[in-house]
Tab-separated table of C-alpha atoms in Angstrom:
chain	number	residue	atom	x	y	z
A	1	MET	CA	0.000	0.000	0.000
A	2	TRP	CA	1.363	3.368	-0.702
A	3	PHE	CA	0.625	6.627	0.898
A	4	ALA	CA	2.901	9.561	0.521
A	5	LEU	CA	2.867	13.074	1.801
A	6	PRO	CA	-0.276	14.999	0.829
A	7	PRO	CA	-0.223	18.569	-0.368
A	8	PRO	CA	0.991	21.152	2.195
A	9	ASN	CA	-1.197	21.505	5.303
A	10	LYS	CA	-3.315	18.503	4.308
A	11	HIS	CA	-3.980	15.481	6.473
A	12	LYS	CA	-1.862	12.618	5.318
A	13	GLY	CA	-3.027	9.517	7.098
A	14	GLU	CA	-3.131	5.822	6.194
A	15	PRO	CA	-4.310	2.644	7.870
A	16	MET	CA	-3.945	1.212	11.336
A	17	VAL	CA	-2.087	-1.142	13.652
A	18	ARG	CA	-1.029	-2.202	17.179
A	19	SER	CA	2.130	-3.597	18.682
A	20	ARG	CA	2.630	-7.117	19.860
A	21	GLY	CA	5.623	-8.853	21.364
A	22	LEU	CA	7.185	-12.126	20.289
A	23	VAL	CA	5.117	-15.232	20.854
A	24	VAL	CA	7.206	-18.196	21.952
A	25	LEU	CA	6.298	-21.249	19.892
A	26	SER	CA	7.082	-24.866	20.447
A	27	LEU	CA	9.564	-26.387	18.065
A	28	VAL	CA	8.016	-26.653	14.632
A	29	ALA	CA	9.619	-28.828	11.985
A	30	PHE	CA	9.214	-26.696	8.904
A	31	VAL	CA	10.899	-28.066	5.807
A	32	ALA	CA	9.148	-25.796	3.341
A	33	PHE	CA	10.171	-22.169	3.224
A	34	ALA	CA	13.406	-22.726	5.169
A	35	CYS	CA	14.763	-19.250	5.811
A	36	GLY	CA	18.424	-19.220	4.973
A	37	GLY	CA	19.080	-22.937	5.162
A	38	SER	CA	21.017	-22.831	8.454
A	39	THR	CA	21.164	-26.032	10.517
A	40	PRO	CA	20.140	-26.158	14.190
A	41	THR	CA	23.016	-25.368	16.520
A	42	THR	CA	23.553	-24.876	20.222
A	43	THR	CA	26.124	-22.160	19.593
A	44	ASN	CA	24.974	-18.758	20.796
A	45	LYS	CA	26.855	-16.003	19.059
A	46	GLY	CA	24.430	-13.328	20.152
A	47	THR	CA	21.257	-11.665	18.896
A	48	ILE	CA	20.495	-10.025	15.564
A	49	LYS	CA	17.566	-7.641	15.610
A	50	ILE	CA	15.134	-7.172	12.744
A	51	GLY	CA	13.314	-3.872	12.963
A	52	VAL	CA	9.629	-3.738	12.058
A	53	SER	CA	8.064	-0.398	11.159
A	54	LEU	CA	4.263	-0.362	10.904
A	55	PRO	CA	1.122	1.582	11.866
A	56	LEU	CA	0.002	-0.323	14.930
A	57	SER	CA	-2.718	1.671	16.674
A	58	GLY	CA	-6.303	2.829	16.407
A	59	ALA	CA	-7.933	2.778	12.998
A	60	SER	CA	-4.737	1.419	11.461
A	61	ALA	CA	-4.629	-1.728	13.598
A	62	SER	CA	-6.451	-3.941	11.092
A	63	ASP	CA	-3.614	-3.331	8.615
A	64	GLY	CA	-0.526	-3.169	10.797
A	65	GLN	CA	-1.181	-5.772	13.468
A	66	PRO	CA	-1.655	-8.711	11.065
A	67	THR	CA	1.461	-7.566	9.203
A	68	LEU	CA	3.538	-7.426	12.374
A	69	LYS	CA	2.390	-10.905	13.307
A	70	GLY	CA	3.492	-12.260	9.936
A	71	ALA	CA	7.038	-11.047	10.630
A	72	GLU	CA	6.949	-12.351	14.189
A	73	PHE	CA	5.811	-15.766	13.043
A	74	ALA	CA	8.691	-16.056	10.558
A	75	VAL	CA	11.190	-15.129	13.277
A	76	ASN	CA	9.576	-17.450	15.825
A	77	GLN	CA	9.859	-20.367	13.425
A	78	GLN	CA	13.491	-19.602	12.613
A	79	ASN	CA	14.415	-19.361	16.280
A	80	ALA	CA	12.578	-22.643	16.937
A	81	LYS	CA	14.982	-24.230	14.456
A	82	GLY	CA	17.972	-22.930	16.382
A	83	GLY	CA	18.255	-19.426	14.967
A	84	ILE	CA	20.529	-18.636	12.082
A	85	ASP	CA	24.198	-19.609	11.946
A	86	GLY	CA	24.464	-19.482	15.731
A	87	PHE	CA	22.597	-16.193	16.129
A	88	GLN	CA	19.138	-15.731	17.611
A	89	LEU	CA	16.732	-13.294	15.971
A	90	GLN	CA	14.630	-10.660	17.701
A	91	VAL	CA	11.851	-8.437	16.362
A	92	VAL	CA	11.968	-4.789	17.407
A	93	SER	CA	8.693	-3.160	16.413
A	94	LYS	CA	7.953	0.544	16.022
A	95	ASP	CA	4.489	2.112	15.719
A	96	TYR	CA	4.272	5.174	13.475
A	97	ALA	CA	0.532	5.602	13.996
A	98	PRO	CA	0.282	6.232	17.740
A	99	ALA	CA	-2.741	8.505	17.183
A	100	GLY	CA	-4.437	5.986	14.893
A	101	THR	CA	-3.370	7.257	11.467
A	102	PRO	CA	0.111	6.889	9.941
A	103	ASP	CA	2.428	9.823	10.599
A	104	PRO	CA	5.482	9.998	8.305
A	105	ALA	CA	7.310	12.256	10.778
A	106	VAL	CA	6.927	9.616	13.483
A	107	GLY	CA	8.030	7.019	10.967
A	108	LYS	CA	11.206	8.970	10.249
A	109	ASN	CA	11.998	9.208	13.959
A	110	ASP	CA	11.355	5.483	14.314
A	111	MET	CA	13.863	4.795	11.554
A	112	LEU	CA	16.408	7.075	13.232
A	113	ALA	CA	15.961	4.998	16.397
A	114	LEU	CA	16.392	1.730	14.478
A	115	VAL	CA	19.494	3.082	12.746
A	116	GLY	CA	20.861	4.074	16.156
A	117	ASP	CA	20.558	0.483	17.430
A	118	THR	CA	23.609	-1.233	15.968
A	119	SER	CA	22.072	-4.678	16.581
A	120	VAL	CA	19.383	-3.930	13.963
A	121	LEU	CA	20.708	-5.275	10.661
A	122	ALA	CA	17.527	-4.993	8.548
A	123	VAL	CA	13.981	-3.628	8.692
A	124	MET	CA	10.746	-5.285	7.585
A	125	GLY	CA	8.492	-2.422	6.518
A	126	PRO	CA	7.098	0.087	6.370
A	127	PHE	CA	3.458	-0.583	5.510
A	128	ASN	CA	2.760	2.815	3.952
A	129	SER	CA	4.655	4.327	1.048
A	130	GLY	CA	4.399	7.852	2.439
A	131	VAL	CA	6.332	6.659	5.461
A	132	ALA	CA	8.867	4.932	3.192
A	133	LEU	CA	9.394	8.294	1.516
A	134	GLN	CA	10.664	9.679	4.832
A	135	GLN	CA	12.476	6.575	6.034
A	136	LEU	CA	14.337	5.528	2.926
A	137	PRO	CA	16.986	8.308	2.879
A	138	VAL	CA	17.696	7.738	6.592
A	139	ALA	CA	18.160	4.000	6.096
A	140	ASN	CA	20.099	4.562	2.870
A	141	GLN	CA	22.690	6.637	4.703
A	142	ALA	CA	23.180	3.754	7.142
A	143	SER	CA	23.174	1.031	4.425
A	144	LEU	CA	20.254	-0.521	6.328
A	145	VAL	CA	18.139	-2.951	4.302
A	146	MET	CA	14.398	-2.288	4.137
A	147	VAL	CA	11.980	-4.905	2.776
A	148	SER	CA	8.360	-3.789	2.572
A	149	PRO	CA	5.498	-6.264	2.391
A	150	SER	CA	2.973	-3.682	1.226
A	151	ASN	CA	4.420	-0.477	-0.253
A	152	THR	CA	2.844	-0.046	-3.675
A	153	ASN	CA	3.844	3.466	-4.779
A	154	PRO	CA	5.844	2.911	-7.977
A	155	CYS	CA	7.763	6.175	-7.481
A	156	LEU	CA	9.765	4.564	-4.689
A	157	THR	CA	11.563	2.424	-7.253
A	158	VAL	CA	10.806	3.631	-10.797
A	159	ASP	CA	10.875	7.158	-12.236
A	160	LEU	CA	7.483	7.592	-13.948
A	161	ALA	CA	5.796	10.695	-15.320
A	162	ALA	CA	3.292	10.756	-12.458
A	163	CYS	CA	6.150	10.883	-9.948
A	164	HIS	CA	6.773	14.462	-11.072
A	165	PHE	CA	3.193	15.624	-10.524
A	166	PRO	CA	3.248	18.358	-7.846
A	167	GLN	CA	0.852	16.300	-5.722
A	168	ILE	CA	3.369	13.423	-5.583
A	169	GLY	CA	6.733	15.029	-6.254
A	170	PHE	CA	9.331	12.345	-5.549
A	171	TRP	CA	11.281	9.740	-7.493
A	172	PRO	CA	13.940	7.101	-6.733
A	173	SER	CA	17.143	9.138	-7.124
A	174	GLN	CA	15.953	11.613	-4.481
A	175	LEU	CA	15.499	8.862	-1.924
A	176	ARG	CA	18.940	7.211	-2.229
A	177	PRO	CA	21.323	10.131	-1.801
A	178	TYR	CA	24.029	8.175	0.001
A	179	GLY	CA	24.729	5.186	-2.200
A	180	ALA	CA	23.518	1.862	-3.519
A	181	ASN	CA	19.913	0.744	-3.260
A	182	ASN	CA	18.875	-0.602	0.143
A	183	TYR	CA	15.107	-0.837	-0.488
A	184	PHE	CA	13.130	-3.880	-1.645
A	185	ARG	CA	9.478	-4.935	-1.664
A	186	VAL	CA	7.411	-8.054	-2.272
A	187	ALA	CA	4.177	-6.244	-3.249
A	188	ALA	CA	3.049	-5.324	-6.754
A	189	THR	CA	2.819	-1.595	-7.442
A	190	ASP	CA	-0.161	0.690	-7.954
A	191	VAL	CA	0.527	0.900	-11.667
A	192	PHE	CA	-0.681	-2.700	-11.733
A	193	GLN	CA	-3.406	-2.284	-9.093
A	194	GLY	CA	-4.925	0.710	-10.863
A	195	GLY	CA	-4.502	-0.787	-14.304
A	196	ALA	CA	-5.966	-4.149	-13.334
A	197	ALA	CA	-8.956	-2.442	-11.700
A	198	ALA	CA	-9.525	-0.410	-14.880
A	199	ASP	CA	-9.489	-3.607	-16.939
A	200	TYR	CA	-12.018	-5.115	-14.541
A	201	ALA	CA	-14.302	-2.054	-14.613
A	202	TYR	CA	-14.253	-1.712	-18.392
A	203	THR	CA	-14.136	-5.329	-19.534
A	204	THR	CA	-15.739	-7.383	-16.766
A	205	LEU	CA	-18.304	-4.894	-15.450
A	206	GLY	CA	-18.879	-3.200	-18.796
A	207	LEU	CA	-18.655	0.320	-17.346
A	208	ARG	CA	-18.072	3.130	-19.812
A	209	THR	CA	-18.329	6.191	-17.560
A	210	VAL	CA	-16.973	6.316	-14.005
A	211	GLY	CA	-16.496	8.870	-11.288
A	212	VAL	CA	-13.000	8.864	-9.778
A	213	PHE	CA	-11.938	10.519	-6.529
A	214	ASN	CA	-9.146	10.324	-3.948
A	215	ASP	CA	-8.366	11.261	-0.351
A	216	GLU	CA	-5.539	13.731	-1.170
A	217	THR	CA	-2.804	11.376	0.020
A	218	SER	CA	-0.253	10.584	-2.633
A	219	TYR	CA	-1.351	6.944	-2.348
A	220	GLY	CA	-4.894	7.973	-3.206
A	221	ILE	CA	-3.741	10.440	-5.863
A	222	GLY	CA	-1.459	7.925	-7.534
A	223	ILE	CA	-3.666	4.848	-7.605
A	224	ALA	CA	-6.647	6.913	-8.808
A	225	GLU	CA	-4.439	8.368	-11.534
A	226	TYR	CA	-3.245	4.970	-12.775
A	227	PHE	CA	-6.831	3.684	-12.792
A	228	ALA	CA	-8.138	6.734	-14.675
A	229	GLU	CA	-5.330	6.768	-17.234
A	230	HIS	CA	-5.852	3.147	-18.183
A	231	PHE	CA	-9.654	3.364	-18.110
A	232	CYS	CA	-9.481	6.298	-20.540
A	233	LYS	CA	-6.957	4.428	-22.685
A	234	LEU	CA	-9.401	1.531	-22.946
A	235	GLY	CA	-12.025	3.897	-24.345
A	236	GLY	CA	-13.890	4.758	-21.158
A	237	THR	CA	-14.712	8.200	-19.819
A	238	VAL	CA	-13.967	9.760	-16.439
A	239	VAL	CA	-16.635	12.231	-15.328
A	240	GLY	CA	-15.059	15.655	-15.751
A	241	GLY	CA	-12.750	14.613	-18.575
A	242	CYS	CA	-9.838	12.397	-19.544
A	243	THR	CA	-7.615	15.240	-20.693
A	244	ALA	CA	-4.458	16.061	-18.740
A	245	THR	CA	-4.332	19.050	-16.435
A	246	ALA	CA	-1.569	21.651	-16.701
A	247	ALA	CA	0.192	20.019	-13.747
A	248	GLY	CA	-0.305	16.534	-15.172
A	249	GLY	CA	-2.931	13.957	-14.350
A	250	VAL	CA	-6.415	13.150	-15.560
A	251	SER	CA	-8.525	16.288	-15.250
A	252	GLY	CA	-11.753	14.635	-14.110
A	253	ILE	CA	-10.386	13.153	-10.851
A	254	LYS	CA	-11.987	14.684	-7.755
A	255	GLN	CA	-10.478	15.051	-4.286
A	256	TYR	CA	-11.791	15.359	-0.763
A	257	ASP	CA	-10.073	16.584	2.383
A	258	PRO	CA	-10.381	13.857	5.031
A	259	THR	CA	-9.780	16.333	7.833
A	260	SER	CA	-12.865	18.412	7.012
A	261	THR	CA	-15.209	16.284	4.912
A	262	ALA	CA	-18.235	15.002	6.781
A	263	SER	CA	-20.650	14.749	3.852
A	264	PHE	CA	-19.831	13.335	0.411
A	265	ALA	CA	-23.280	14.161	-0.940
A	266	ALA	CA	-22.277	17.116	-3.133
A	267	MET	CA	-19.430	15.219	-4.800
A	268	LEU	CA	-21.479	12.052	-5.251
A	269	ASN	CA	-24.438	13.938	-6.714
A	270	SER	CA	-22.102	15.756	-9.113
A	271	LEU	CA	-20.549	12.482	-10.299
A	272	LYS	CA	-23.968	10.893	-10.721
A	273	ALA	CA	-25.196	13.927	-12.709
A	274	GLY	CA	-22.111	13.592	-14.915
A	275	GLY	CA	-23.203	10.127	-15.975
A	276	ALA	CA	-21.111	7.940	-13.660
A	277	GLN	CA	-22.218	4.306	-13.773
A	278	GLY	CA	-19.887	3.466	-10.885
A	279	LEU	CA	-17.081	4.865	-8.742
A	280	TYR	CA	-13.377	4.323	-8.236
A	281	ALA	CA	-12.087	5.527	-4.853
A	282	GLY	CA	-8.359	6.034	-4.337
A	283	GLY	CA	-7.271	6.172	-0.730
A	284	ASN	CA	-7.498	4.704	2.732
A	285	ALA	CA	-10.335	3.328	4.812
A	286	SER	CA	-8.901	5.090	7.866
A	287	LEU	CA	-9.463	8.409	6.051
A	288	LYS	CA	-13.224	8.018	5.510
A	289	LEU	CA	-12.882	6.474	2.047
A	290	CYS	CA	-15.616	3.899	2.578
A	291	VAL	CA	-17.923	6.390	4.288
A	292	ALA	CA	-18.421	7.669	0.739
A	293	ARG	CA	-19.849	4.262	-0.156
A	294	ASN	CA	-22.244	4.436	2.782
A	295	GLN	CA	-23.404	7.926	1.769
A	296	SER	CA	-23.913	6.873	-1.871
A	297	ASN	CA	-27.168	5.252	-0.759
A	298	GLY	CA	-30.064	7.012	-2.490
A	299	ILE	CA	-27.702	8.654	-5.006
A	300	PHE	CA	-26.334	5.596	-6.815
A	301	PRO	CA	-28.428	2.462	-7.291
A	302	ALA	CA	-28.022	-0.337	-4.785
A	303	GLY	CA	-25.298	-2.692	-5.964
A	304	SER	CA	-23.612	-0.124	-8.221
A	305	ALA	CA	-19.876	-0.507	-8.710
A	306	PHE	CA	-17.582	0.899	-6.035
A	307	LEU	CA	-13.958	-0.065	-6.633
A	308	MET	CA	-10.795	0.702	-4.665
A	309	GLY	CA	-7.202	-0.346	-4.028
A	310	ASP	CA	-5.722	-2.146	-1.043
A	311	GLY	CA	-6.091	0.926	1.159
A	312	GLY	CA	-9.711	-0.071	1.602
A	313	VAL	CA	-9.533	-3.850	1.732
A	314	ASP	CA	-9.757	-4.229	5.496
A	315	SER	CA	-12.289	-4.428	8.313
A	316	GLU	CA	-12.322	-0.640	8.754
A	317	CYS	CA	-13.741	-0.184	5.244
A	318	ILE	CA	-16.506	-2.723	5.774
A	319	ASP	CA	-17.466	-1.021	9.014
A	320	GLY	CA	-17.323	2.444	7.422
A	321	ALA	CA	-19.532	1.418	4.516
A	322	ALA	CA	-22.008	-0.064	7.002
A	323	ALA	CA	-25.253	-1.227	5.355
A	324	GLN	CA	-23.867	-0.390	1.901
A	325	ALA	CA	-20.738	-2.534	2.254
A	326	LYS	CA	-21.874	-5.449	0.108
A	327	GLY	CA	-20.802	-5.221	-3.514
A	328	MET	CA	-17.632	-3.187	-3.049
A	329	VAL	CA	-14.629	-4.520	-4.977
A	330	GLY	CA	-11.017	-4.032	-3.953
A	331	THR	CA	-7.587	-5.075	-5.155
A	332	VAL	CA	-4.666	-6.314	-3.080
A	333	ALA	CA	-1.070	-6.460	-4.293
A	334	ALA	CA	-0.539	-10.032	-3.103
A	335	GLU	CA	-1.827	-13.520	-3.816
A	336	ASP	CA	-4.817	-14.878	-1.905
A	337	GLN	CA	-4.217	-17.719	0.538
A	338	SER	CA	-6.427	-20.065	-1.503
A	339	LYS	CA	-4.035	-19.867	-4.465
A	340	LEU	CA	-0.970	-20.754	-2.430
A	341	SER	CA	0.778	-24.115	-2.530
A	342	ALA	CA	-0.128	-26.882	-0.074
A	343	ASP	CA	2.952	-26.100	2.022
A	344	ALA	CA	2.057	-22.414	2.030
A	345	LYS	CA	-1.494	-23.185	3.125
A	346	LYS	CA	-0.038	-25.180	6.007
A	347	MET	CA	1.968	-22.119	6.980
A	348	VAL	CA	-1.282	-20.113	7.045
A	349	SER	CA	-3.087	-22.701	9.163
A	350	ASP	CA	-0.122	-22.934	11.544
A	351	PHE	CA	-0.044	-19.159	11.762
A	352	LYS	CA	-3.720	-18.911	12.626
A	353	ALA	CA	-3.370	-21.610	15.266
A	354	ALA	CA	-0.461	-19.770	16.892
A	355	MET	CA	-1.270	-16.104	16.282
A	356	GLY	CA	-5.043	-15.927	15.774
A	357	SER	CA	-7.392	-15.359	12.848
A	358	GLY	CA	-9.380	-12.264	13.850
A	359	PRO	CA	-9.495	-8.892	12.059
A	360	THR	CA	-6.244	-7.776	13.724
A	361	ASP	CA	-4.517	-11.170	13.508
A	362	PHE	CA	-4.587	-12.253	9.865
A	363	GLY	CA	-4.931	-9.846	6.960
A	364	ALA	CA	-4.033	-9.120	3.351
A	365	TYR	CA	-0.358	-8.539	4.115
A	366	THR	CA	0.314	-11.199	6.766
A	367	VAL	CA	1.743	-13.675	4.270
A	368	PRO	CA	3.726	-10.991	2.379
A	369	ALA	CA	5.202	-9.870	5.736
A	370	TYR	CA	6.188	-13.457	6.455
A	371	ALA	CA	7.779	-13.701	2.993
A	372	ALA	CA	9.536	-10.328	3.308
A	373	THR	CA	11.019	-11.466	6.625
A	374	GLN	CA	12.149	-14.699	4.995
A	375	THR	CA	14.115	-12.733	2.400
A	376	ILE	CA	15.771	-10.774	5.216
A	377	ILE	CA	16.705	-13.994	7.012
A	378	ALA	CA	18.087	-15.430	3.764
A	379	ALA	CA	20.198	-12.294	3.234
A	380	LEU	CA	21.453	-12.462	6.829
A	381	ASP	CA	22.420	-16.103	6.322
A	382	LYS	CA	24.265	-15.266	3.120
A	383	ALA	CA	26.074	-12.328	4.717
A	384	ILE	CA	27.074	-14.295	7.829
A	385	LYS	CA	28.483	-17.128	5.760
A	386	ALA	CA	30.362	-14.679	3.505
A	387	ASN	CA	31.835	-13.142	6.662
A	388	GLY	CA	33.240	-16.427	7.940
A	389	GLY	CA	30.341	-17.125	10.284
A	390	ASN	CA	30.746	-13.810	12.056
A	391	LEU	CA	28.296	-10.980	12.590
A	392	PRO	CA	28.031	-9.082	9.285
A	393	THR	CA	27.873	-5.345	8.792
A	394	ARG	CA	24.764	-3.645	7.487
A	395	GLN	CA	26.522	-3.046	4.192
A	396	GLN	CA	27.315	-6.749	3.909
A	397	VAL	CA	23.648	-7.565	4.498
A	398	ARG	CA	22.652	-5.005	1.884
A	399	ASP	CA	25.119	-6.482	-0.596
A	400	ALA	CA	23.762	-9.968	0.118
A	401	MET	CA	20.183	-8.786	-0.453
A	402	SER	CA	21.159	-7.121	-3.737
A	403	SER	CA	22.472	-10.415	-5.106
A	404	LEU	CA	20.053	-12.766	-3.364
A	405	PRO	CA	18.956	-15.817	-5.355
A	406	PRO	CA	15.223	-16.608	-5.390
A	407	VAL	CA	13.907	-17.350	-1.895
A	408	SER	CA	11.277	-20.061	-1.400
A	409	THR	CA	8.320	-18.452	0.385
A	410	PRO	CA	4.551	-18.956	0.629
A	411	LEU	CA	4.293	-16.438	-2.222
A	412	GLY	CA	6.449	-18.675	-4.392
A	413	ASP	CA	10.079	-18.033	-5.279
A	414	VAL	CA	10.630	-14.367	-4.463
A	415	SER	CA	13.325	-12.439	-6.280
A	416	PHE	CA	13.984	-8.754	-6.885
A	417	ASP	CA	14.873	-6.806	-10.002
A	418	LYS	CA	17.586	-4.147	-10.227
A	419	ASN	CA	15.244	-1.555	-8.707
A	420	GLY	CA	14.315	-3.688	-5.705
A	421	ASP	CA	10.860	-4.569	-7.045
A	422	THR	CA	9.516	-8.091	-6.890
A	423	THR	CA	9.577	-9.929	-10.194
A	424	GLN	CA	5.972	-10.996	-9.443
A	425	GLN	CA	3.145	-8.508	-9.991
A	426	ILE	CA	0.186	-10.417	-8.599
A	427	ILE	CA	-3.107	-8.579	-8.081
A	428	ALA	CA	-5.952	-10.281	-6.204
A	429	PHE	CA	-9.572	-9.106	-6.392
A	430	TYR	CA	-11.930	-9.227	-3.416
A	431	LYS	CA	-15.642	-8.499	-3.128
A	432	ALA	CA	-17.397	-7.414	0.048
A	433	ASP	CA	-20.170	-9.926	0.528
A	434	ALA	CA	-21.979	-12.052	3.102
A	435	LYS	CA	-19.683	-14.051	5.336
A	436	GLY	CA	-18.880	-17.403	3.735
A	437	SER	CA	-19.837	-16.335	0.203
A	438	SER	CA	-16.649	-17.761	-1.297
A	439	SER	CA	-14.270	-20.586	-0.503
A	440	SER	CA	-11.613	-18.100	0.649
A	441	GLU	CA	-12.230	-15.220	3.015
A	442	LEU	CA	-9.701	-12.499	3.779
A	443	THR	CA	-11.181	-10.571	6.709
A	444	CYS	CA	-14.565	-9.442	8.011
A	445	GLY	CA	-15.839	-6.271	9.552
A	446	ALA	CA	-15.396	-5.754	13.284
A	447	THR	CA	-18.833	-4.242	13.949
A	448	ASN	CA	-20.236	-5.286	10.562
A	449	ALA	CA	-19.126	-8.861	11.206
A	450	ASN	CA	-21.440	-10.602	8.743
A	451	VAL	CA	-19.829	-8.876	5.750
A	452	CYS	CA	-16.343	-9.961	4.684
A	453	TRP	CA	-13.837	-9.486	1.901
A	454	GLU	CA	-14.388	-12.626	-0.166
A	455	PHE	CA	-11.759	-13.682	-2.710
A	456	ALA	CA	-12.846	-13.455	-6.358
A	457	ASN	CA	-9.796	-14.017	-8.574
A	458	SER	CA	-6.152	-13.101	-9.108
A	459	LYS	CA	-3.583	-12.768	-11.862
A	460	ASN	CA	0.132	-12.181	-12.262
A	461	TYR	CA	0.386	-8.996	-14.328
A	462	ALA	CA	4.163	-9.114	-14.745
A	463	GLY	CA	5.006	-7.935	-18.245
A	464	GLN	CA	1.714	-6.095	-18.666
A	465	THR	CA	2.182	-2.538	-19.889
A	466	TYR	CA	0.149	0.114	-18.098
A	467	PRO	CA	0.395	3.918	-18.244
């Protein structure tokens, strides 16, 4: 998920999360997904810390907590096998959403604290791309590896035209001022999320005119832009126009200020009057995104299309949409658990038995967090071995990550390209529907517990060309 800094003086939130300490597990014999290939040993060379940077409180908890637990579970399993090359692993978690919404300034301070702890040799996270924007230069200066399970902003790794829009305004070279790349991710980017959703809206749903809006975060701005560009390219129309504005971007995209917007009625009525057959919402459930769905009642027909990216595919969105939740469609930049291998499904069942399966236990990015942590452990193993079995430096870990062979994970064999992006670009589609409506269920509402995100389908879009 990506969320970058909004325009000056604008609220810039993103989803939620809480902190949780390590859970001590009994010894688990896990052959599949061995992290680093080290053999059990009684040697204790010390402790290597893996930092975890996530939004862990309030409205963000349904995103961050399940992600934290995915990292913890990977570390717990590795320690149950004797650690790695004589070292024990420890998770050090930081919460950059203490007030309930992600705060990039807090995230930057968290990274400064992790950099200051010399035992931290890598970081799993962050969850939000706007926080990565602030953290990446700090970690880059320290040669500290970052592996995100959920950042989807393409501008973190690839210099695209939209990266230079004033509302976004950052690109890769700005974020690595001190040297070689130290940033990697296992999630597909919003170019693919937005593009895939546009394909779905135009081809599967048969929509020809849509209303598009965002929450003024750069996550919302970007994913709405990629959706609108591709929808227009397919021959569809965005209410307000497909032409580019002077600053760049599709002219018809609307915005709302989450700090001041209580009623979406005026915007929704305007989009309906403009001929919108459905809506695409770019942004975060924690910033009222799905309240717009609730307030569309009486303006748009019941069951009309309401599509969004992964910022809304959580329990907070289902609760915010309330009685209008059913029928919403969202994308997630990761494979659904039902499509995983048999060994991967066992990992999920073992996780749920040990860590829980509630709205703040297992979520869309639990398995990606587990996989991201596995790549860190594999890089640590490689760096330790290259250093004669001794504690490696952060630069040695970074070098190991940059040349890491494919790592066997529940997501499949994970590898990274020269930019640090995963070579997979899997997008999964979910529909909010009655609990148990499909054979695979992601998560349900907390207060709206009978409505859940039910898996629909998924596809690897690697090689697909989108705007």
